[in-house]
Short mmCIF file of C-alpha atoms and ligand atoms in Angstrom, two decimals:
data_model
loop_
_atom_site.label_atom_id
_atom_site.label_comp_id
_atom_site.label_asym_id
_atom_site.label_seq_id
_atom_site.Cartn_x
_atom_site.Cartn_y
_atom_site.Cartn_z
CA MET A 1 -65.18 -5.68 -5.29
CA SER A 2 -65.69 -2.88 -7.79
CA ALA A 3 -63.60 -0.97 -9.99
CA THR A 4 -63.58 1.94 -7.52
CA SER A 5 -61.85 0.13 -4.69
CA LEU A 6 -58.42 1.56 -4.93
CA PHE A 7 -58.95 4.85 -3.21
CA ASP A 8 -56.92 5.87 -0.56
CA THR A 9 -57.80 7.30 2.79
CA PHE A 10 -57.12 10.64 1.21
CA GLY A 11 -59.69 10.25 -1.55
CA ARG A 12 -56.86 9.64 -4.19
CA LEU A 13 -57.80 7.10 -6.99
CA HIS A 14 -54.75 4.51 -7.70
CA ASP A 15 -55.56 3.55 -11.04
CA TYR A 16 -51.88 3.33 -12.37
CA LEU A 17 -49.45 0.29 -11.71
CA ARG A 18 -45.63 -0.07 -12.02
CA ILE A 19 -44.64 -3.64 -12.43
CA SER A 20 -40.72 -4.03 -11.80
CA LEU A 21 -39.84 -7.23 -13.89
CA THR A 22 -35.98 -7.39 -12.53
CA ASP A 23 -33.56 -5.55 -10.25
CA ALA A 24 -30.91 -6.45 -12.83
CA CYS A 25 -29.60 -3.84 -15.09
CA ASN A 26 -26.90 -3.73 -18.17
CA LEU A 27 -25.90 -0.24 -16.94
CA ARG A 28 -24.56 1.21 -13.60
CA CYS A 29 -26.37 4.50 -13.14
CA VAL A 30 -24.44 6.07 -10.00
CA TYR A 31 -27.90 7.54 -8.95
CA CYS A 32 -29.73 3.88 -8.94
CA MET A 33 -27.40 0.97 -8.51
CA PRO A 34 -25.74 1.08 -5.42
CA ASN A 35 -22.45 -0.43 -6.32
CA GLU A 36 -20.91 -3.00 -9.22
CA LYS A 37 -21.30 -5.93 -6.82
CA MET A 38 -24.93 -5.67 -6.54
CA LEU A 39 -26.27 -9.58 -6.14
CA VAL A 40 -29.48 -9.65 -8.35
CA THR A 41 -32.54 -11.39 -7.04
CA PRO A 42 -32.20 -15.07 -8.05
CA SER A 43 -34.94 -16.05 -10.61
CA ALA A 44 -36.94 -18.27 -8.49
CA LYS A 45 -37.69 -15.11 -6.31
CA LEU A 46 -38.78 -13.10 -8.90
CA MET A 47 -42.52 -13.14 -10.19
CA GLN A 48 -42.55 -15.28 -12.91
CA ALA A 49 -44.58 -14.62 -16.36
CA ASN A 50 -47.87 -16.62 -15.21
CA GLU A 51 -47.56 -14.95 -11.60
CA ILE A 52 -46.90 -11.53 -13.05
CA GLU A 53 -50.13 -11.90 -15.32
CA SER A 54 -52.60 -13.08 -12.38
CA ILE A 55 -51.41 -10.46 -9.83
CA ALA A 56 -51.63 -7.53 -12.60
CA SER A 57 -55.64 -9.08 -13.62
CA THR A 58 -56.45 -8.55 -9.70
CA PHE A 59 -55.48 -4.89 -9.81
CA ILE A 60 -57.11 -4.50 -13.03
CA GLU A 61 -60.42 -6.07 -11.44
CA LEU A 62 -59.76 -3.44 -8.75
CA GLY A 63 -59.48 -0.73 -11.27
CA VAL A 64 -56.12 -0.36 -12.45
CA LYS A 65 -56.03 1.01 -16.11
CA LYS A 66 -52.55 1.47 -16.75
CA ILE A 67 -49.39 -0.68 -16.28
CA ARG A 68 -45.92 0.52 -16.69
CA LEU A 69 -42.75 -2.22 -16.99
CA THR A 70 -39.94 -1.16 -15.32
CA GLY A 71 -36.79 -2.51 -13.42
CA GLY A 72 -33.80 -2.81 -13.23
CA GLU A 73 -33.97 -3.22 -16.95
CA PRO A 74 -37.33 -4.75 -17.85
CA LEU A 75 -35.99 -5.78 -21.59
CA LEU A 76 -33.10 -8.30 -19.98
CA ARG A 77 -35.26 -10.57 -18.59
CA LYS A 78 -35.02 -13.56 -21.00
CA ASP A 79 -39.10 -13.88 -21.15
CA ALA A 80 -39.89 -10.07 -21.26
CA LYS A 81 -41.46 -10.85 -24.88
CA ALA A 82 -43.68 -13.35 -23.10
CA ILE A 83 -44.57 -11.12 -20.38
CA ILE A 84 -45.21 -8.04 -22.54
CA GLN A 85 -47.49 -10.35 -24.61
CA ARG A 86 -49.38 -11.69 -21.96
CA LEU A 87 -50.03 -8.05 -20.32
CA SER A 88 -51.27 -7.04 -23.53
CA LYS A 89 -53.97 -8.91 -23.65
CA LEU A 90 -55.42 -7.31 -20.54
CA PRO A 91 -57.68 -4.59 -20.47
CA ALA A 92 -55.17 -1.72 -19.46
CA GLU A 93 -52.73 0.56 -21.14
CA LEU A 94 -49.36 -1.09 -21.30
CA THR A 95 -46.03 1.37 -21.39
CA ILE A 96 -42.31 0.43 -20.80
CA SER A 97 -39.51 2.24 -19.08
CA THR A 98 -36.29 1.16 -20.43
CA ASN A 99 -32.40 2.23 -20.94
CA ALA A 100 -33.01 1.56 -24.53
CA VAL A 101 -30.21 -0.50 -25.10
CA LEU A 102 -32.37 -3.62 -26.23
CA VAL A 103 -35.18 -1.65 -27.64
CA ASP A 104 -34.06 -2.52 -31.43
CA GLU A 105 -34.73 -5.89 -30.61
CA PHE A 106 -38.26 -5.58 -29.22
CA ILE A 107 -39.85 -3.02 -31.86
CA ASP A 108 -41.99 -5.63 -33.51
CA THR A 109 -42.83 -6.90 -29.85
CA PHE A 110 -44.12 -3.35 -28.60
CA LYS A 111 -46.09 -2.92 -31.52
CA THR A 112 -48.36 -6.00 -31.34
CA ALA A 113 -48.62 -5.31 -27.52
CA ASN A 114 -50.05 -1.96 -28.74
CA ILE A 115 -47.21 -0.02 -26.56
CA HIS A 116 -47.13 3.34 -27.83
CA SER A 117 -45.06 5.29 -25.46
CA VAL A 118 -41.68 4.51 -24.29
CA ASN A 119 -39.97 6.37 -21.77
CA VAL A 120 -35.91 5.79 -22.03
CA SER A 121 -33.11 7.14 -19.77
CA LEU A 122 -30.17 9.03 -21.00
CA ASP A 123 -28.50 11.96 -18.70
CA THR A 124 -26.11 13.36 -21.19
CA LEU A 125 -25.62 13.51 -24.66
CA ASN A 126 -21.74 13.09 -24.50
CA PRO A 127 -20.35 9.50 -24.90
CA ASP A 128 -17.58 10.23 -22.45
CA GLU A 129 -20.11 11.48 -19.65
CA PHE A 130 -22.48 8.91 -20.41
CA PHE A 131 -19.67 6.37 -19.61
CA ALA A 132 -18.88 8.07 -16.43
CA MET A 133 -22.46 8.11 -15.38
CA THR A 134 -23.55 4.49 -16.37
CA LYS A 135 -20.25 2.66 -16.56
CA ARG A 136 -21.00 0.92 -19.80
CA GLY A 137 -20.23 2.46 -23.37
CA ASP A 138 -23.39 1.80 -24.95
CA PHE A 139 -24.47 5.59 -25.96
CA GLU A 140 -24.36 5.41 -29.57
CA LYS A 141 -26.65 2.48 -29.50
CA ILE A 142 -29.18 4.03 -27.24
CA LYS A 143 -29.39 7.13 -29.39
CA LYS A 144 -30.17 5.12 -32.46
CA ASN A 145 -32.57 3.27 -30.56
CA ILE A 146 -34.31 6.46 -29.44
CA TYR A 147 -34.17 7.69 -33.04
CA THR A 148 -35.70 4.20 -34.21
CA LEU A 149 -38.52 4.43 -31.83
CA LEU A 150 -39.39 7.91 -33.35
CA MET A 151 -39.25 6.43 -36.80
CA HIS A 152 -41.75 3.84 -35.87
CA ASN A 153 -43.93 6.52 -34.19
CA PHE A 154 -43.51 5.76 -30.73
CA LYS A 155 -44.06 8.45 -28.16
CA VAL A 156 -40.59 8.87 -26.89
CA LYS A 157 -40.02 10.57 -23.17
CA VAL A 158 -36.45 10.82 -22.26
CA ASN A 159 -35.82 10.75 -18.67
CA MET A 160 -32.49 12.65 -17.26
CA VAL A 161 -31.69 12.88 -13.68
CA VAL A 162 -29.86 15.88 -12.93
CA ILE A 163 -26.86 16.09 -10.61
CA LYS A 164 -25.63 19.40 -9.69
CA GLY A 165 -21.64 19.42 -10.63
CA ILE A 166 -22.46 16.21 -12.67
CA ASN A 167 -24.47 16.91 -15.70
CA GLU A 168 -26.83 20.01 -15.16
CA HIS A 169 -24.95 21.73 -18.08
CA ALA A 170 -26.34 18.98 -20.49
CA ILE A 171 -29.74 20.44 -20.35
CA PHE A 172 -29.17 22.84 -22.79
CA ASP A 173 -27.95 19.65 -25.13
CA PHE A 174 -31.41 18.02 -24.32
CA ILE A 175 -33.38 21.31 -25.11
CA ASP A 176 -31.54 21.80 -28.30
CA TRP A 177 -32.43 18.08 -28.97
CA THR A 178 -36.29 18.95 -29.03
CA LYS A 179 -35.77 21.36 -32.07
CA ASN A 180 -35.94 18.90 -34.56
CA TYR A 181 -37.56 16.04 -32.68
CA PRO A 182 -41.01 15.53 -31.00
CA LEU A 183 -38.91 14.19 -27.79
CA ASP A 184 -40.25 15.28 -24.18
CA VAL A 185 -37.31 15.43 -22.20
CA ARG A 186 -37.86 15.21 -18.35
CA PHE A 187 -35.36 16.79 -16.10
CA ILE A 188 -35.82 14.74 -12.91
CA GLU A 189 -34.51 16.08 -9.64
CA PHE A 190 -31.98 13.97 -8.04
CA MET A 191 -33.95 11.47 -5.44
CA PRO A 192 -32.61 9.55 -2.08
CA PHE A 193 -32.49 5.91 -2.25
CA ALA A 194 -30.05 3.31 -0.44
CA GLY A 195 -26.88 3.32 -1.48
CA ASN A 196 -26.88 6.59 -3.96
CA ALA A 197 -25.22 9.12 -2.16
CA TRP A 198 -27.55 11.30 -2.24
CA GLN A 199 -27.44 14.88 -0.55
CA LEU A 200 -29.51 18.02 -0.91
CA GLU A 201 -26.43 20.05 -2.03
CA LYS A 202 -26.33 17.80 -5.34
CA VAL A 203 -29.81 18.48 -6.12
CA PHE A 204 -29.89 20.68 -9.13
CA SER A 205 -33.74 22.29 -8.28
CA TYR A 206 -36.62 23.00 -10.72
CA ALA A 207 -36.04 26.61 -9.55
CA GLU A 208 -32.32 26.38 -10.68
CA MET A 209 -33.18 24.65 -13.94
CA LEU A 210 -35.77 26.91 -14.82
CA THR A 211 -33.31 29.89 -14.16
CA MET A 212 -30.76 28.17 -16.13
CA ILE A 213 -33.15 27.66 -19.14
CA GLU A 214 -34.15 31.02 -19.18
CA THR A 215 -30.94 32.23 -19.94
CA LYS A 216 -31.09 30.79 -23.38
CA TYR A 217 -34.48 30.08 -24.65
CA GLU A 218 -37.79 31.91 -24.82
CA PHE A 219 -40.45 29.04 -23.64
CA GLU A 220 -43.99 28.61 -22.99
CA LYS A 221 -45.98 26.76 -20.28
CA LEU A 222 -48.31 23.79 -21.39
CA GLU A 223 -51.05 22.63 -19.93
CA ASP A 224 -50.36 19.19 -17.74
CA ALA A 225 -52.46 16.43 -17.56
CA LYS A 226 -54.40 15.06 -14.90
CA ASN A 227 -51.98 12.97 -12.54
CA ASP A 228 -49.01 13.88 -14.50
CA THR A 229 -46.02 13.99 -12.26
CA ALA A 230 -44.11 16.43 -14.98
CA LYS A 231 -44.45 20.20 -15.23
CA LYS A 232 -44.25 20.64 -19.22
CA TYR A 233 -42.86 23.60 -21.09
CA LYS A 234 -41.69 23.95 -25.05
CA VAL A 235 -39.82 26.37 -26.35
CA LYS A 236 -41.55 28.05 -28.93
CA GLY A 237 -40.92 26.64 -32.31
CA TYR A 238 -39.70 23.53 -31.26
CA SER A 239 -40.98 20.04 -32.03
CA GLY A 240 -40.61 18.60 -28.86
CA SER A 241 -41.20 19.63 -25.19
CA PHE A 242 -39.51 19.70 -21.94
CA SER A 243 -40.56 18.89 -18.37
CA PHE A 244 -39.57 18.88 -14.62
CA ILE A 245 -40.25 16.19 -12.23
CA THR A 246 -39.68 18.07 -9.25
CA THR A 247 -40.08 15.31 -6.33
CA VAL A 248 -37.57 17.04 -4.13
CA THR A 249 -38.58 20.80 -4.42
CA GLU A 250 -42.44 20.42 -5.27
CA PRO A 251 -43.66 17.08 -4.59
CA PHE A 252 -46.74 16.26 -6.53
CA CYS A 253 -48.13 13.79 -4.17
CA GLY A 254 -51.58 15.40 -3.95
CA ASP A 255 -52.28 13.58 -7.24
CA CYS A 256 -50.69 10.43 -6.93
CA ASN A 257 -52.36 7.57 -8.50
CA ARG A 258 -49.77 5.29 -8.73
CA LEU A 259 -48.82 1.72 -7.11
CA ARG A 260 -45.98 -0.48 -7.21
CA ILE A 261 -44.79 -3.97 -7.28
CA THR A 262 -41.21 -5.07 -6.76
CA ALA A 263 -39.92 -7.68 -9.17
CA ASP A 264 -40.04 -9.91 -6.19
CA GLY A 265 -43.67 -9.26 -5.67
CA LYS A 266 -43.49 -6.92 -2.89
CA MET A 267 -46.63 -3.94 -2.98
CA LYS A 268 -45.28 -0.57 -2.26
CA ASN A 269 -48.07 2.13 -2.08
CA CYS A 270 -45.03 4.89 -2.67
CA LEU A 271 -41.74 5.13 -3.95
CA PHE A 272 -40.56 6.58 -0.52
CA SER A 273 -42.62 3.94 1.81
CA GLN A 274 -40.59 1.80 4.09
CA ASN A 275 -43.33 -0.60 4.55
CA GLU A 276 -43.76 -3.63 1.86
CA THR A 277 -46.77 -6.07 1.25
CA ASP A 278 -45.81 -9.37 0.74
CA LEU A 279 -48.28 -10.45 -2.63
CA LEU A 280 -45.95 -12.89 -3.96
CA SER A 281 -46.00 -15.29 -0.95
CA ALA A 282 -49.48 -15.05 -0.64
CA PHE A 283 -50.05 -15.86 -4.03
CA ARG A 284 -47.87 -18.71 -4.10
CA SER A 285 -49.97 -20.02 -1.10
CA GLY A 286 -53.13 -19.68 -2.51
CA LYS A 287 -54.20 -16.59 -0.44
CA ASN A 288 -56.71 -14.01 -1.98
CA ILE A 289 -54.21 -11.17 -2.66
CA ARG A 290 -57.11 -8.34 -2.53
CA PRO A 291 -57.25 -7.70 1.19
CA LEU A 292 -53.74 -7.26 1.06
CA ILE A 293 -53.80 -4.70 -1.81
CA LEU A 294 -56.66 -2.81 -0.18
CA SER A 295 -54.90 -2.83 3.18
CA CYS A 296 -51.61 -1.81 1.63
CA LEU A 297 -53.27 1.17 -0.17
CA LYS A 298 -55.21 2.24 3.10
CA ASN A 299 -51.95 2.75 4.68
CA LYS A 300 -50.61 5.04 2.09
CA LYS A 301 -49.27 8.36 3.46
CA LEU A 302 -50.31 11.74 2.48
CA GLU A 303 -46.84 12.77 1.15
CA ARG A 304 -43.40 11.04 0.19
CA GLY A 305 -44.14 7.91 2.16
CA GLY A 306 -44.49 10.06 5.11
CA ARG A 307 -40.93 11.43 5.08
CA PHE A 308 -40.70 15.14 5.16
CA ASP A 309 -37.32 15.36 5.25
CA PHE A 310 -34.80 13.41 2.99
CA GLU A 311 -31.88 12.54 5.37
CA ASN A 312 -31.48 8.82 7.21
CA ILE A 313 -33.34 7.30 4.13
CA GLU A 314 -34.69 3.56 5.05
CA ASN A 315 -35.67 2.46 1.45
CA ARG A 316 -34.62 -0.17 -1.06
CA SER A 317 -32.19 1.26 -3.68
CA MET A 318 -33.96 2.54 -6.72
CA ILE A 319 -32.65 -0.35 -8.78
CA ARG A 320 -34.72 -2.96 -6.33
CA ILE A 321 -38.16 -0.73 -6.14
CA GLY A 322 -38.56 -0.04 -10.01
CA GLY A 323 -38.73 3.53 -10.75
N1 SAM B 1 -33.92 0.74 -16.51
C1 SAM B 1 -35.04 1.42 -16.84
C2 SAM B 1 -34.61 3.01 -17.12
O1 SAM B 1 -33.72 3.44 -16.46
O2 SAM B 1 -35.53 3.87 -17.48
C3 SAM B 1 -35.98 1.43 -15.93
C4 SAM B 1 -35.91 1.58 -14.39
S1 SAM B 1 -35.04 3.24 -13.59
C5 SAM B 1 -34.85 2.66 -12.13
C6 SAM B 1 -36.57 4.16 -13.98
C7 SAM B 1 -36.19 5.46 -13.79
O3 SAM B 1 -35.94 5.91 -12.27
C8 SAM B 1 -35.13 6.21 -14.65
O4 SAM B 1 -35.75 7.01 -15.58
C9 SAM B 1 -34.27 6.60 -13.91
O5 SAM B 1 -33.56 7.85 -14.75
C10 SAM B 1 -34.93 6.91 -12.60
N2 SAM B 1 -34.16 7.13 -11.58
C11 SAM B 1 -33.28 6.06 -10.85
N3 SAM B 1 -32.50 6.74 -9.70
C12 SAM B 1 -33.23 7.98 -9.48
C13 SAM B 1 -33.02 9.04 -8.72
N4 SAM B 1 -31.79 8.77 -7.45
N5 SAM B 1 -33.64 10.14 -8.85
C14 SAM B 1 -34.19 9.90 -9.78
N6 SAM B 1 -34.54 9.33 -10.93
C15 SAM B 1 -33.86 7.92 -10.69
FE1 SF4 B 2 -30.31 0.34 -14.85
FE2 SF4 B 2 -32.48 2.35 -15.19
FE3 SF4 B 2 -31.18 2.07 -12.66
FE4 SF4 B 2 -29.48 3.49 -15.23
S1 SF4 B 2 -31.74 4.05 -14.02
S2 SF4 B 2 -28.95 1.64 -13.51
S3 SF4 B 2 -30.41 1.84 -16.62
S4 SF4 B 2 -32.28 0.49 -13.83
#
């Protein structure tokens, strides 16, 4: 099977795979983790390091060029370093999304694995608000770890989920932060997942964000890379940039090139798809997973998993999918 197998029925080439390593996390972000007592998937049911490597290799043989590790918090896994090292040997770009609490322990691992870009979640620059949004007190550590990443020349994108009435005012703080630091801060519209109390009224939309930012800054539009989910801007003269991820009000599914595997080895062809394909069970019983991958991709819907409204969401929670 050739490296051009990963087209869906709409002609979109899928060459980007996001692999969740765990549904456990050391933070409790209100928009992501359903509740404090969520049971994490037992280790035996998670893809093991060798399984992740083999399954990822199959995707690469089919045409995947880029892999992002995510979770839950991927760096929480005891074998995270081993998994990163194994995947770094494969012929695909490797990147990671993390809350950065443990990043200082991974700088050397990232470097030897040729990871150049790290996405970090942070929703406010105020420690008290951080505690309210995550139920944990790791704000200073995360901020310090972001500076450590910059010092070591990693490209850092900071992901901020904007929830109306909760943290939209922090948009100004984040833009001010880009004045002297080469960060790309990404403002993400609050998305609906199981157990996150989503309501359309809580979405601070792209249009609202732009209107708010216009009151304070002079900024310019930058060119967006192909398949980029973010719309990128920059305040004139600032070192960094800011972007918007507009899944709710302006979905960017037309260019989608993403596939996902949950930590328990289920393939999802879209963040919002309700169907999953159990690759791990097939792999464990010695089956060829290629036909399963291709048929999962062929079932991909044109937009947002075929959901045109966001009410009555039937999906996993974000923490169990892997954002
Ligand atoms: N723990 C890592 C982190 O926080 O970056 C990786 C996993 S997290 C699920 C991946 C991304 O999903 C984060 O940037 C987070 O902000 C985003 N996310 C989680 N729930 C979301 C929601 N309801 N709407 C929009 N983005 C969300
Ligand atoms: Fe954990 Fe990331 Fe979800 Fe926050 S967004 S609860 S850090 S997985």
